[in-house]
mmCIF file of C-alpha atoms in Angstrom:
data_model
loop_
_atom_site.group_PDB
_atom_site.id
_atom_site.type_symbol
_atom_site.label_atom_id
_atom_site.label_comp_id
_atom_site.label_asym_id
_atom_site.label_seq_id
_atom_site.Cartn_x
_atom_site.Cartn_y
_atom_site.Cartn_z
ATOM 1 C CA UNK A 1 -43.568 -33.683 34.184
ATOM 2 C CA UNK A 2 -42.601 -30.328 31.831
ATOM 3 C CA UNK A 3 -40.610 -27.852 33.085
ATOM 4 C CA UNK A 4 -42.357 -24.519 33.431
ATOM 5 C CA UNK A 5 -39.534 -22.804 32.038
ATOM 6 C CA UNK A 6 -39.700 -24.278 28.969
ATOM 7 C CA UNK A 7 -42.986 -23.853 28.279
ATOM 8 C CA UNK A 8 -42.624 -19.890 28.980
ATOM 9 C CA UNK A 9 -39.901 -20.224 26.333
ATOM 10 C CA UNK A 10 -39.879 -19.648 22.645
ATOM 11 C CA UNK A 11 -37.487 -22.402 20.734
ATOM 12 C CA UNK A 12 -34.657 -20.440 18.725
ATOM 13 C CA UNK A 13 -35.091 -19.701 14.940
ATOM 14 C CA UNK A 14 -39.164 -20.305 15.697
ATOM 15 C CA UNK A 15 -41.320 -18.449 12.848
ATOM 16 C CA UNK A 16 -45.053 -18.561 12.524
ATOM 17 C CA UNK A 17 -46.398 -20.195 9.615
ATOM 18 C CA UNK A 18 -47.137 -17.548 6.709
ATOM 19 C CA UNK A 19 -51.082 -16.906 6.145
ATOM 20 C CA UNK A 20 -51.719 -18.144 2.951
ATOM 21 C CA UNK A 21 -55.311 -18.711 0.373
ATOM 22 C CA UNK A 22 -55.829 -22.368 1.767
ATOM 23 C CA UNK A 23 -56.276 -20.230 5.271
ATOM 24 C CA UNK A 24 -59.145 -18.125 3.889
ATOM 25 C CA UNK A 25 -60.356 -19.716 0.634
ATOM 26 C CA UNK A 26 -63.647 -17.908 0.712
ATOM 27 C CA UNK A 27 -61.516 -14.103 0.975
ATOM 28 C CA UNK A 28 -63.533 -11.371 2.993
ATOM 29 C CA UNK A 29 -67.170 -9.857 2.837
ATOM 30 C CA UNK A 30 -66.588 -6.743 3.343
ATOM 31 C CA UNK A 31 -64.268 -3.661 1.695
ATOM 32 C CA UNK A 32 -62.420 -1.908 3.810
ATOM 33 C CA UNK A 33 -60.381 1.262 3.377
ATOM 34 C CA UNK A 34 -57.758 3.831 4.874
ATOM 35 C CA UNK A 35 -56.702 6.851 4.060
ATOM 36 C CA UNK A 36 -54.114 9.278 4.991
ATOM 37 C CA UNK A 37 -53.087 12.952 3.812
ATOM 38 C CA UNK A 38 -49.320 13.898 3.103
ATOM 39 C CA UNK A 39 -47.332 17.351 3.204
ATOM 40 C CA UNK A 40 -46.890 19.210 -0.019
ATOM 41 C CA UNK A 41 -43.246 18.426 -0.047
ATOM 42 C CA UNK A 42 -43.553 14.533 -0.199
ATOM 43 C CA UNK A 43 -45.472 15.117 -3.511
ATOM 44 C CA UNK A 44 -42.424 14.962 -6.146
ATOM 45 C CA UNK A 45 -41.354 11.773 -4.391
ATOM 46 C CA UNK A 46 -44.501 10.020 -4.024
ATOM 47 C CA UNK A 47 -45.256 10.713 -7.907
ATOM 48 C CA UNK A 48 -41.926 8.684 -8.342
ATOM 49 C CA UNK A 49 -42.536 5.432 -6.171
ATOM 50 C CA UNK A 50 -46.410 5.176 -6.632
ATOM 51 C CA UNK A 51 -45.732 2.468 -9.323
ATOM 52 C CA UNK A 52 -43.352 0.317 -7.003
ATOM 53 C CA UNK A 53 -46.446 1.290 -3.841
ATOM 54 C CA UNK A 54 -49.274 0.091 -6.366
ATOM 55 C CA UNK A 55 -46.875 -3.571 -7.251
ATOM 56 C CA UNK A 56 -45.938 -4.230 -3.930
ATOM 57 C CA UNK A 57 -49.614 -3.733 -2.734
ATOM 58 C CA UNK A 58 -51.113 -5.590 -5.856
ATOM 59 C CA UNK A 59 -49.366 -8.950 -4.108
ATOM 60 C CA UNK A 60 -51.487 -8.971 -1.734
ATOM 61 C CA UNK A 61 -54.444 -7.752 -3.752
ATOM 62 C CA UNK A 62 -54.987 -4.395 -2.159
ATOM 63 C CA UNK A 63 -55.374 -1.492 -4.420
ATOM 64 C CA UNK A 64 -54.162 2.270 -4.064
ATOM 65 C CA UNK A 65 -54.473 5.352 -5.310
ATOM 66 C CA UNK A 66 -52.806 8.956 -4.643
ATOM 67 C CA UNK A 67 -54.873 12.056 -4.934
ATOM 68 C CA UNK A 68 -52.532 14.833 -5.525
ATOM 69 C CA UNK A 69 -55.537 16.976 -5.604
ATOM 70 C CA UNK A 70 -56.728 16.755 -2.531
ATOM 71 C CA UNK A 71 -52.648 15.865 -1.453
ATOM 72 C CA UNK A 72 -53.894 12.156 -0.482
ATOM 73 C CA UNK A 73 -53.431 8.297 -0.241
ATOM 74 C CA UNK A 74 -55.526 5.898 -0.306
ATOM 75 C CA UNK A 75 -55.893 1.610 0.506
ATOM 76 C CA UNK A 76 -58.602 -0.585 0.010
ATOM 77 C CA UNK A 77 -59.362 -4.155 -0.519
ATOM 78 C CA UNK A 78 -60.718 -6.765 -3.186
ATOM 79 C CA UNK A 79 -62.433 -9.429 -3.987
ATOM 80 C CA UNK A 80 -59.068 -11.556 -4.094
ATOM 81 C CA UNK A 81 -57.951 -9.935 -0.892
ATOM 82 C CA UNK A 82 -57.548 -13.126 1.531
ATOM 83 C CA UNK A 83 -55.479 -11.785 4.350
ATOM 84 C CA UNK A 84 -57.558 -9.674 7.088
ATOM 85 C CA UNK A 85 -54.660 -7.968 8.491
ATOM 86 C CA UNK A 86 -52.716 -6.964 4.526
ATOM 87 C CA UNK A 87 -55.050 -3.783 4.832
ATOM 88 C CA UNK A 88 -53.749 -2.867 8.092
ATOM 89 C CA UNK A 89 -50.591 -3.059 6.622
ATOM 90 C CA UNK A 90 -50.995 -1.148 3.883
ATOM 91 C CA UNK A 91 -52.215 1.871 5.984
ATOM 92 C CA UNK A 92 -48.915 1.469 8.031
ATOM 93 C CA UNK A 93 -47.011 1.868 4.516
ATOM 94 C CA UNK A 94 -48.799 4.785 3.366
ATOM 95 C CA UNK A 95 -48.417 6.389 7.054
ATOM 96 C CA UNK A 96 -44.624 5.929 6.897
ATOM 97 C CA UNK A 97 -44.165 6.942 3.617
ATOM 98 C CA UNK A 98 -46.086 9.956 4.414
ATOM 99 C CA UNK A 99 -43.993 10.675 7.360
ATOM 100 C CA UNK A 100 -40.906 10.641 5.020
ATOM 101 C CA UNK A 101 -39.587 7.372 5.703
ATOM 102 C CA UNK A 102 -38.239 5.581 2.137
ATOM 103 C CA UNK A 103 -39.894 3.122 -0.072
ATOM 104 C CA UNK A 104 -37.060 0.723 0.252
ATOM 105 C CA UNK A 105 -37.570 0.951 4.277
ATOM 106 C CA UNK A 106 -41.352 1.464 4.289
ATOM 107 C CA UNK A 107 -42.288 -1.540 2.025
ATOM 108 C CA UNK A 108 -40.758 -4.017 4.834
ATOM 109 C CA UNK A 109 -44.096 -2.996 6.627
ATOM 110 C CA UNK A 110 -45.839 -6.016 4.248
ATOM 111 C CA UNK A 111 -43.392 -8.711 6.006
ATOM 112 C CA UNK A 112 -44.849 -10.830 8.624
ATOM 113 C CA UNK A 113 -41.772 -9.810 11.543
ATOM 114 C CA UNK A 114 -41.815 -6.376 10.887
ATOM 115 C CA UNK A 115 -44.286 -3.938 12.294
ATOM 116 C CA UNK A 116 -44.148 -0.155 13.061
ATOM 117 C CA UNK A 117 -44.349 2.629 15.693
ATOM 118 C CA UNK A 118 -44.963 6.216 14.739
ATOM 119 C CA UNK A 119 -44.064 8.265 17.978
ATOM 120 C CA UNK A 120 -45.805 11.703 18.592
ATOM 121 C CA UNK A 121 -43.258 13.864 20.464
ATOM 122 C CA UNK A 122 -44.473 17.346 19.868
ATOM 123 C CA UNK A 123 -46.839 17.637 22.321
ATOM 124 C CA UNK A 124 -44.203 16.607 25.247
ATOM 125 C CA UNK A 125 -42.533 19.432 25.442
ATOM 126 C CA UNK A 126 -43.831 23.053 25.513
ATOM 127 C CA UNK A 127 -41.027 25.250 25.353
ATOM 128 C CA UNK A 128 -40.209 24.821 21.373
ATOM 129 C CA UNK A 129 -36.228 25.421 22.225
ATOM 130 C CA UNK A 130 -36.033 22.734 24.447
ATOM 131 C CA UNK A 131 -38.009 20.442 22.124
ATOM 132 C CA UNK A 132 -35.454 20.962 19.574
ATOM 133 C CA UNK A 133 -32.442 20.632 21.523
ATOM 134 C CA UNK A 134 -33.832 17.330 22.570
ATOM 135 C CA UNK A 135 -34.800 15.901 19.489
ATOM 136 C CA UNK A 136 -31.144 17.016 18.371
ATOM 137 C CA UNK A 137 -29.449 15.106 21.153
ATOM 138 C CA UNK A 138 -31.309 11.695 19.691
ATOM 139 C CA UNK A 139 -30.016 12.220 16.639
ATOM 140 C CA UNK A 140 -26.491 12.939 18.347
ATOM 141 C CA UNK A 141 -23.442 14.721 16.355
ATOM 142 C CA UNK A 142 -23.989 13.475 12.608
ATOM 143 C CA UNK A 143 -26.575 11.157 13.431
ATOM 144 C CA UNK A 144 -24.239 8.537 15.686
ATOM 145 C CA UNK A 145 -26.453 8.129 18.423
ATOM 146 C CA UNK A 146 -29.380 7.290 15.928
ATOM 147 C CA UNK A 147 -27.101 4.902 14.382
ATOM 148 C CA UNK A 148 -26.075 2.919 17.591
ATOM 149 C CA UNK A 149 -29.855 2.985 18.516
ATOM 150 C CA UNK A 150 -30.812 1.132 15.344
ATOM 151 C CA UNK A 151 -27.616 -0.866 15.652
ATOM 152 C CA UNK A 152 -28.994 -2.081 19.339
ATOM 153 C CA UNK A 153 -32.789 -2.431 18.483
ATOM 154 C CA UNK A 154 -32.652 -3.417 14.961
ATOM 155 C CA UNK A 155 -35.000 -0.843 13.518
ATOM 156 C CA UNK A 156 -34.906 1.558 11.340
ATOM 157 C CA UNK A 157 -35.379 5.090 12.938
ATOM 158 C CA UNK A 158 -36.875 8.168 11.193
ATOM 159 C CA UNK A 159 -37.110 11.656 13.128
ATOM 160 C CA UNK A 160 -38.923 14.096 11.307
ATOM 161 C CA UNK A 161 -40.601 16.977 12.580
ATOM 162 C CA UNK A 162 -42.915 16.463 15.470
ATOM 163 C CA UNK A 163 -43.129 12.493 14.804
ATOM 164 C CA UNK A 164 -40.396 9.937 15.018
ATOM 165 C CA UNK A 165 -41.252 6.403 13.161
ATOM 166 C CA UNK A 166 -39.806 3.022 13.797
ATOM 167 C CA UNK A 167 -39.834 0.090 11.644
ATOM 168 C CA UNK A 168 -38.502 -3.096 12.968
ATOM 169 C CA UNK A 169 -39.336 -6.310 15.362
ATOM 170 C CA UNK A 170 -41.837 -5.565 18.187
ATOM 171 C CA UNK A 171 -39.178 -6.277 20.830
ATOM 172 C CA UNK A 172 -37.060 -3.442 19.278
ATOM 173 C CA UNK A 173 -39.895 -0.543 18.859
ATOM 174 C CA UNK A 174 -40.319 -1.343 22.462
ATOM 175 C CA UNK A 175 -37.005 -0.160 23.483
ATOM 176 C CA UNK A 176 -36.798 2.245 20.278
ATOM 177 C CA UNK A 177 -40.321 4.019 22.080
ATOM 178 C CA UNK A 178 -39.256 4.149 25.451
ATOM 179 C CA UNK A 179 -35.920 5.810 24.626
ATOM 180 C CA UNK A 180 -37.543 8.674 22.412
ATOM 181 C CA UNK A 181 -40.357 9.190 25.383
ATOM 182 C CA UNK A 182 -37.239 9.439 27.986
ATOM 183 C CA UNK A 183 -34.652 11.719 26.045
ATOM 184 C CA UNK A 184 -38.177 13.967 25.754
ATOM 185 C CA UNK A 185 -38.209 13.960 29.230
ATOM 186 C CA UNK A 186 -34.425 15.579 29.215
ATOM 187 C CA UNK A 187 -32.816 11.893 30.106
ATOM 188 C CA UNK A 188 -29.849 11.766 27.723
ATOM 189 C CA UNK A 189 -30.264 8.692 25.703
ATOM 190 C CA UNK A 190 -26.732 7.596 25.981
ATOM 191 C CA UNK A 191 -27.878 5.979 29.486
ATOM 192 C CA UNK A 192 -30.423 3.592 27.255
ATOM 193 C CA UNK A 193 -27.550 3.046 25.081
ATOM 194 C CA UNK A 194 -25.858 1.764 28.068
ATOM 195 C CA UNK A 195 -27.913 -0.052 29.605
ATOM 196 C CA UNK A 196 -29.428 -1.860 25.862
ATOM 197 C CA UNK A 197 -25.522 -3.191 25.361
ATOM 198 C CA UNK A 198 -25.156 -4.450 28.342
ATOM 199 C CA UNK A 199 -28.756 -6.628 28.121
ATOM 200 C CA UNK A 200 -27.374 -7.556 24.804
ATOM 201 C CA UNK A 201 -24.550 -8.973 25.990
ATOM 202 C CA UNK A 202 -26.483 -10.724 28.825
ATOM 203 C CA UNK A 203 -28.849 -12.420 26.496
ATOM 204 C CA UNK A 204 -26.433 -14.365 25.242
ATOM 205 C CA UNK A 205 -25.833 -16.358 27.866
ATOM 206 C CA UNK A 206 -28.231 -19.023 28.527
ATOM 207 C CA UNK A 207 -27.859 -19.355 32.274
ATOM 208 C CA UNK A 208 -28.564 -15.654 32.640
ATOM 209 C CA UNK A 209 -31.873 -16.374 30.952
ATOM 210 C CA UNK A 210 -34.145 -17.132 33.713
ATOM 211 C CA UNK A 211 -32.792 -14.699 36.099
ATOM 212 C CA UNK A 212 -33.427 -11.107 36.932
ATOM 213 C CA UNK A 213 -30.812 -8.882 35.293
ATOM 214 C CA UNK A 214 -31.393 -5.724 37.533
ATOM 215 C CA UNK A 215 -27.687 -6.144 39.326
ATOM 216 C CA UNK A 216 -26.185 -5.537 36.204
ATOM 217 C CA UNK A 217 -27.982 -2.854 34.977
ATOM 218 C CA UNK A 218 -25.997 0.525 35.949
ATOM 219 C CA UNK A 219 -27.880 2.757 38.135
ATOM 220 C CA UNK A 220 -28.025 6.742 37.183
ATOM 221 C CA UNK A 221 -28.302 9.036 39.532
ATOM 222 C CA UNK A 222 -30.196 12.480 38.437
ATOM 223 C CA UNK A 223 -27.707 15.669 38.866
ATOM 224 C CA UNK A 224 -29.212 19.053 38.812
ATOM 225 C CA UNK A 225 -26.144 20.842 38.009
ATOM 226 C CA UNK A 226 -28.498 23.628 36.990
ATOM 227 C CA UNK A 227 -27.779 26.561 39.604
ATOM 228 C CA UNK A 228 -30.252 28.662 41.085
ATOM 229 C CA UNK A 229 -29.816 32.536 39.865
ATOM 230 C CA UNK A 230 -28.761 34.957 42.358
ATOM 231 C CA UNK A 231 -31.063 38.200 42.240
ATOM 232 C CA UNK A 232 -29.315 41.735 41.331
ATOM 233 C CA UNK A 233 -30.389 43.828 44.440
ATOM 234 C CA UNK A 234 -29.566 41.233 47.725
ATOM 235 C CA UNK A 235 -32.026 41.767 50.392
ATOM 236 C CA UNK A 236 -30.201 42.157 53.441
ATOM 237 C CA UNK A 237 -31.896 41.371 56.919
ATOM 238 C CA UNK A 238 -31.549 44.038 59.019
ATOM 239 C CA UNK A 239 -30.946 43.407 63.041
ATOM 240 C CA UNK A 240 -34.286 43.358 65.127
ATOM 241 C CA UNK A 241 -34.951 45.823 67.318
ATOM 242 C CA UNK A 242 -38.723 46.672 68.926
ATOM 243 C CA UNK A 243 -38.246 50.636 68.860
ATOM 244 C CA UNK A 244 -39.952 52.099 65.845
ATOM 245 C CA UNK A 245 -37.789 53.806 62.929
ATOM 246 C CA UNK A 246 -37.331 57.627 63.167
ATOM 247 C CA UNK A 247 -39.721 59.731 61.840
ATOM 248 C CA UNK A 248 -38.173 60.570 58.150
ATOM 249 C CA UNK A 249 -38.288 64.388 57.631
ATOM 250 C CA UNK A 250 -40.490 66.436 55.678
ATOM 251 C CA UNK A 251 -40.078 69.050 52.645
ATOM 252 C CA UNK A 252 -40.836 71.816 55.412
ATOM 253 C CA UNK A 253 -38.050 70.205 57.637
ATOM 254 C CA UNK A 254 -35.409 70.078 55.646
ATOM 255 C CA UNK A 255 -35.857 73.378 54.323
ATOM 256 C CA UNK A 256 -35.961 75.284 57.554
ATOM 257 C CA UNK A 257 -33.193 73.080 58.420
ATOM 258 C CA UNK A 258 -31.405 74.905 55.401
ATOM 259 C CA UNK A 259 -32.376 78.085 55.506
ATOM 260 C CA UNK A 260 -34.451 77.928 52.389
ATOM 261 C CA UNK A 261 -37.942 78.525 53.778
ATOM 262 C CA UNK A 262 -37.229 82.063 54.562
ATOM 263 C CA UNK A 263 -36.387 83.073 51.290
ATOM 264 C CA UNK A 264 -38.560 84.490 48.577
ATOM 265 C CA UNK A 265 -40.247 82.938 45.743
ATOM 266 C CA UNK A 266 -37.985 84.946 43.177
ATOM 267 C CA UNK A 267 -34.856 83.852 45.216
ATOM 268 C CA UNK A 268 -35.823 79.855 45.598
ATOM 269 C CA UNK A 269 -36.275 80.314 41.537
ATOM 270 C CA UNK A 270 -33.376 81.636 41.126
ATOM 271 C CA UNK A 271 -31.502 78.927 43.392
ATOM 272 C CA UNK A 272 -32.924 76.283 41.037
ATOM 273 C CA UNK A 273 -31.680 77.832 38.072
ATOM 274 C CA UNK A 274 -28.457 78.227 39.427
ATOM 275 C CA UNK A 275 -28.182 74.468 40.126
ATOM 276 C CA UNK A 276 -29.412 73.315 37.118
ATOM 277 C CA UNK A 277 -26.545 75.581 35.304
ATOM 278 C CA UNK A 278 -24.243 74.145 37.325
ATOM 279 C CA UNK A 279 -25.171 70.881 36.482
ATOM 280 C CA UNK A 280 -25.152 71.583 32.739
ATOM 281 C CA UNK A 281 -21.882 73.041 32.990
ATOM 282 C CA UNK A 282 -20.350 69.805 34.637
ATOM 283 C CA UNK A 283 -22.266 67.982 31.821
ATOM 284 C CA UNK A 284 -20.508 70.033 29.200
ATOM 285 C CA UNK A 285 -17.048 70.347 30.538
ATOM 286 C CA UNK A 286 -17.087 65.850 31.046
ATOM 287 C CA UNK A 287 -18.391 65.869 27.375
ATOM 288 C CA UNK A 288 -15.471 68.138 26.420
ATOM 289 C CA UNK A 289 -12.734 66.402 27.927
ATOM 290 C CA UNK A 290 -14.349 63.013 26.389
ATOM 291 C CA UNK A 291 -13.880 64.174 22.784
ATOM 292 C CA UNK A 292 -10.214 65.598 23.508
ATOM 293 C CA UNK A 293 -8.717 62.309 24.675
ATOM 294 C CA UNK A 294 -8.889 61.531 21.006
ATOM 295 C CA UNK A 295 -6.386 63.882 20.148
ATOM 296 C CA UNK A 296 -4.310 63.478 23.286
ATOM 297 C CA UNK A 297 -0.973 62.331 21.339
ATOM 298 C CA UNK A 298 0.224 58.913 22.443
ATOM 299 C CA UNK A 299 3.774 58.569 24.371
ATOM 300 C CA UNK A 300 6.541 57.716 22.039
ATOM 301 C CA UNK A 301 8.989 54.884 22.587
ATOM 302 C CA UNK A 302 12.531 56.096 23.960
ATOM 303 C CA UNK A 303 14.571 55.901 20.494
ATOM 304 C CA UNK A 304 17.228 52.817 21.392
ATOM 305 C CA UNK A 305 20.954 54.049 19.855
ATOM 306 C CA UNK A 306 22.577 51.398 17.539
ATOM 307 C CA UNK A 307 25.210 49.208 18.975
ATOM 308 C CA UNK A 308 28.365 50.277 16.915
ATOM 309 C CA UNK A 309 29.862 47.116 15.121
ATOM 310 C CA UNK A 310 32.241 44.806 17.651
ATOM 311 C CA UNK A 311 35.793 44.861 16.167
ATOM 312 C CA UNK A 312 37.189 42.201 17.497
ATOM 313 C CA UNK A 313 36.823 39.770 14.890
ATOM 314 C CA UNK A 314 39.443 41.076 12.179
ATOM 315 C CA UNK A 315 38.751 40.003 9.047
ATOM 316 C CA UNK A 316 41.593 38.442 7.125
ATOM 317 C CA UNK A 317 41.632 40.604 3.625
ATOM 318 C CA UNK A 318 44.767 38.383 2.407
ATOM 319 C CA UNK A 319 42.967 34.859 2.665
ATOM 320 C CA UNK A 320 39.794 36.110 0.668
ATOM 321 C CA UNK A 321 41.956 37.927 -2.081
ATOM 322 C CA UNK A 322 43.587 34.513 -2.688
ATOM 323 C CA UNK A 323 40.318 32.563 -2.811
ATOM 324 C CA UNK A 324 38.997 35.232 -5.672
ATOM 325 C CA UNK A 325 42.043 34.351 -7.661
ATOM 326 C CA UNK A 326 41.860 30.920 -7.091
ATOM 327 C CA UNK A 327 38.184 31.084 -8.620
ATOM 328 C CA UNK A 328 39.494 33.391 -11.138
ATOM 329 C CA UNK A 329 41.574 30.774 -12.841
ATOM 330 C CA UNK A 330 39.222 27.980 -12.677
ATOM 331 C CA UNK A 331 37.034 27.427 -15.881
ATOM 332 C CA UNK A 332 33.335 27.449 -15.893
ATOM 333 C CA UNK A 333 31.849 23.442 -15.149
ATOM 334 C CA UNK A 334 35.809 22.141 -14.338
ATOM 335 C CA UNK A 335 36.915 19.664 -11.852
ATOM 336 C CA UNK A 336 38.365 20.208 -9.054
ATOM 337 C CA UNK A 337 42.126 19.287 -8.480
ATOM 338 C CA UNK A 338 42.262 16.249 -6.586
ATOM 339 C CA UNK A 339 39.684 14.411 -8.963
ATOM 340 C CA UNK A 340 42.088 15.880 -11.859
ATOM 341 C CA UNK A 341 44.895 14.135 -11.137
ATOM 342 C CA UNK A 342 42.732 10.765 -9.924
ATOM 343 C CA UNK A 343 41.532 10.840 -13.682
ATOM 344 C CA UNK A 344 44.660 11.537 -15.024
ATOM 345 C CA UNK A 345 46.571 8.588 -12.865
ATOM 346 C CA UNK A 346 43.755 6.124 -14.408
ATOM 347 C CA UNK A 347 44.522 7.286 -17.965
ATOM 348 C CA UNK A 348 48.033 6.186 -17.087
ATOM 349 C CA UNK A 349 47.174 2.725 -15.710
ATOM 350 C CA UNK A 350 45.022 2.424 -19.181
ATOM 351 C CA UNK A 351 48.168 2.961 -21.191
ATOM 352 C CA UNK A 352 50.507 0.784 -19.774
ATOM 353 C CA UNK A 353 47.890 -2.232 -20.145
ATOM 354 C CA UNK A 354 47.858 -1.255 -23.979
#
């Protein structure tokens, strides 16, 4: 009796057997062919690596050709061409390399363990700001949080424009994919980052294996910190009550109520004119006193008196005149007294030994 577990299991270090001409002696009957267009600005670089594209290709018999013309690239098959899938391959490498993802990256495409996802993240988000704040935050501040991504999945990330590529093992374009789709969906990817160290550190313990890892897994909780905006004019509820509002008064009204329906026609004219000069004279005198504050002198600072000079310290005149005749008789680079007579006491000793 096997155990089921083992069967389920793949034996460390495991590769498949590479597909070689003993596989497919015969080669294939029919040509196949992709092709793929590039942006103008890959053109100077592709012009550079087409030779190392063509001799990398050319080992597995497929042929290609770049149409600057029509700004295009283009892989299809032999008669010596024995492996079905090296064309597939060869339309992921020119797809990456149109998508501005190296040579020395892209050509890793042609290796058995290696495959590729190109992730379209344009359409995700609608409001363009957004969409590039997000695609900022997977890059992170000077590309770290690319970095530790790659570090965790072991593939090499590209993010350019509307499309991010991955090239690496399947297991790691999994996780690679499902991070990009979730920081598009405004979940910061440090939480993946998390939670993809943490299942790295629990596969290596073979016990752990078997088991389901979801109480280790930390557990984010969504927080709309996002506050709701208060409205300018605040619509107060006023206190119910089932009598009617007062009947709001008229032009007529208020006149009478003023005295101003009696009067003529000349005399209401003349009334409005007399406001409006009023008005205009308020509006001139404001405007006046506006431009006069700039020559409104400032207030001076009250002028503070100098303190007269404390006598209390006398200064000793004698001392000082006896230090300036002191200096006076010293000579220019001489020693001072007490090494003088040190040096002349040695002398002496010198003599006597003589």
């Amino acid at each position: 009796a096997v155990d089921e577990s083992e069967l389920l299991t793949v034996p460390d270090g495991w590769k498949e057997p590479a597909f070689t001409r003993e596989d497919n002696p015969r080669g294939l009957l029919e040509e196949s062919s992709f092709a793929t267009l590039f942006p103008k600005y890959r053109e100077a670089y592709l012009k550079e690596c087409w030779p190392l594209v063509q001799k990398a290709l050319s080992e597995h018999y497929v042929n290609a050709t770049l149409d600057l013309i029509e700004g295009s690239m283009t892989v299809t098959t032999t008669k010596k061409t024995f492996d079905p899938y090296a064309i597939i391959r060869a339309r992921d490498l020119i797809k990456l390399l149109a998508r501005s993802v190296p040579f020395e990256q892209a050509v890793r495409i042609l290796q058995d363990d290696v495959a590729c996802d190109i992730i379209k993240i344009g359409s995700l988000v609608r409001n363009r700001e957004s969409f590039i704040k997000r695609r900022g935050r997977l890059l992170g501040p000077k590309g770290s949080t690319l970095k530790a991504l790659e570090l965790l999945t072991n593939c090499y990330i590209m993010v350019q424009g509307n499309t991010v590529s991955a090239l690496g093992p399947f297991s790691g374009l999994k996780e690679v994919r499902k991070v990009v789709l979730d920081t598009m969906k405004n979940i910061h990817p440090i939480y993946n980052i998390k939670t993809l160290m943490i299942k790295r550190e629990l596969s290596k313990d073979p016990e752990l294996r078997s088991q389901s890892w979801e109480r280790f897994l930390p557990k984010f909780k969504r927080k709309n910190l996002k506050k709701r905006k208060e409205p300018k004019k605040k619509n107060t509820k006023k206190e119910y009550t089932p009598f009617p509002p007062p009947q709001p008064e008229s032009q007529i009204d208020k006149e009478l109520a003023s005295g101003e329906y009696f009067l003529k026609e000349s005399q209401k004219r003349r009334k409005r004119v007399e406001e409006i000069k009023a008005k205009q004279a308020d509006a001139v005198k404001k405007r006046q006193e506006e431009r006069n504050k700039a020559f409104i002198p400032p207030k001076e600072k009250p002028v503070v008196k100098a303190k007269k000079a404390s006598t209390e310290k006398k200064i000793d005149i004698e001392a000082i005149k006896e230090k300036v005749k002191n200096a006076k008789k010293k000579k220019l680079g001489a020693l001072p007294v007490e090494e003088v007579k040190l040096k002349m006491a040695a002398d002496e000793k010198k003599k006597k030994k003589k």
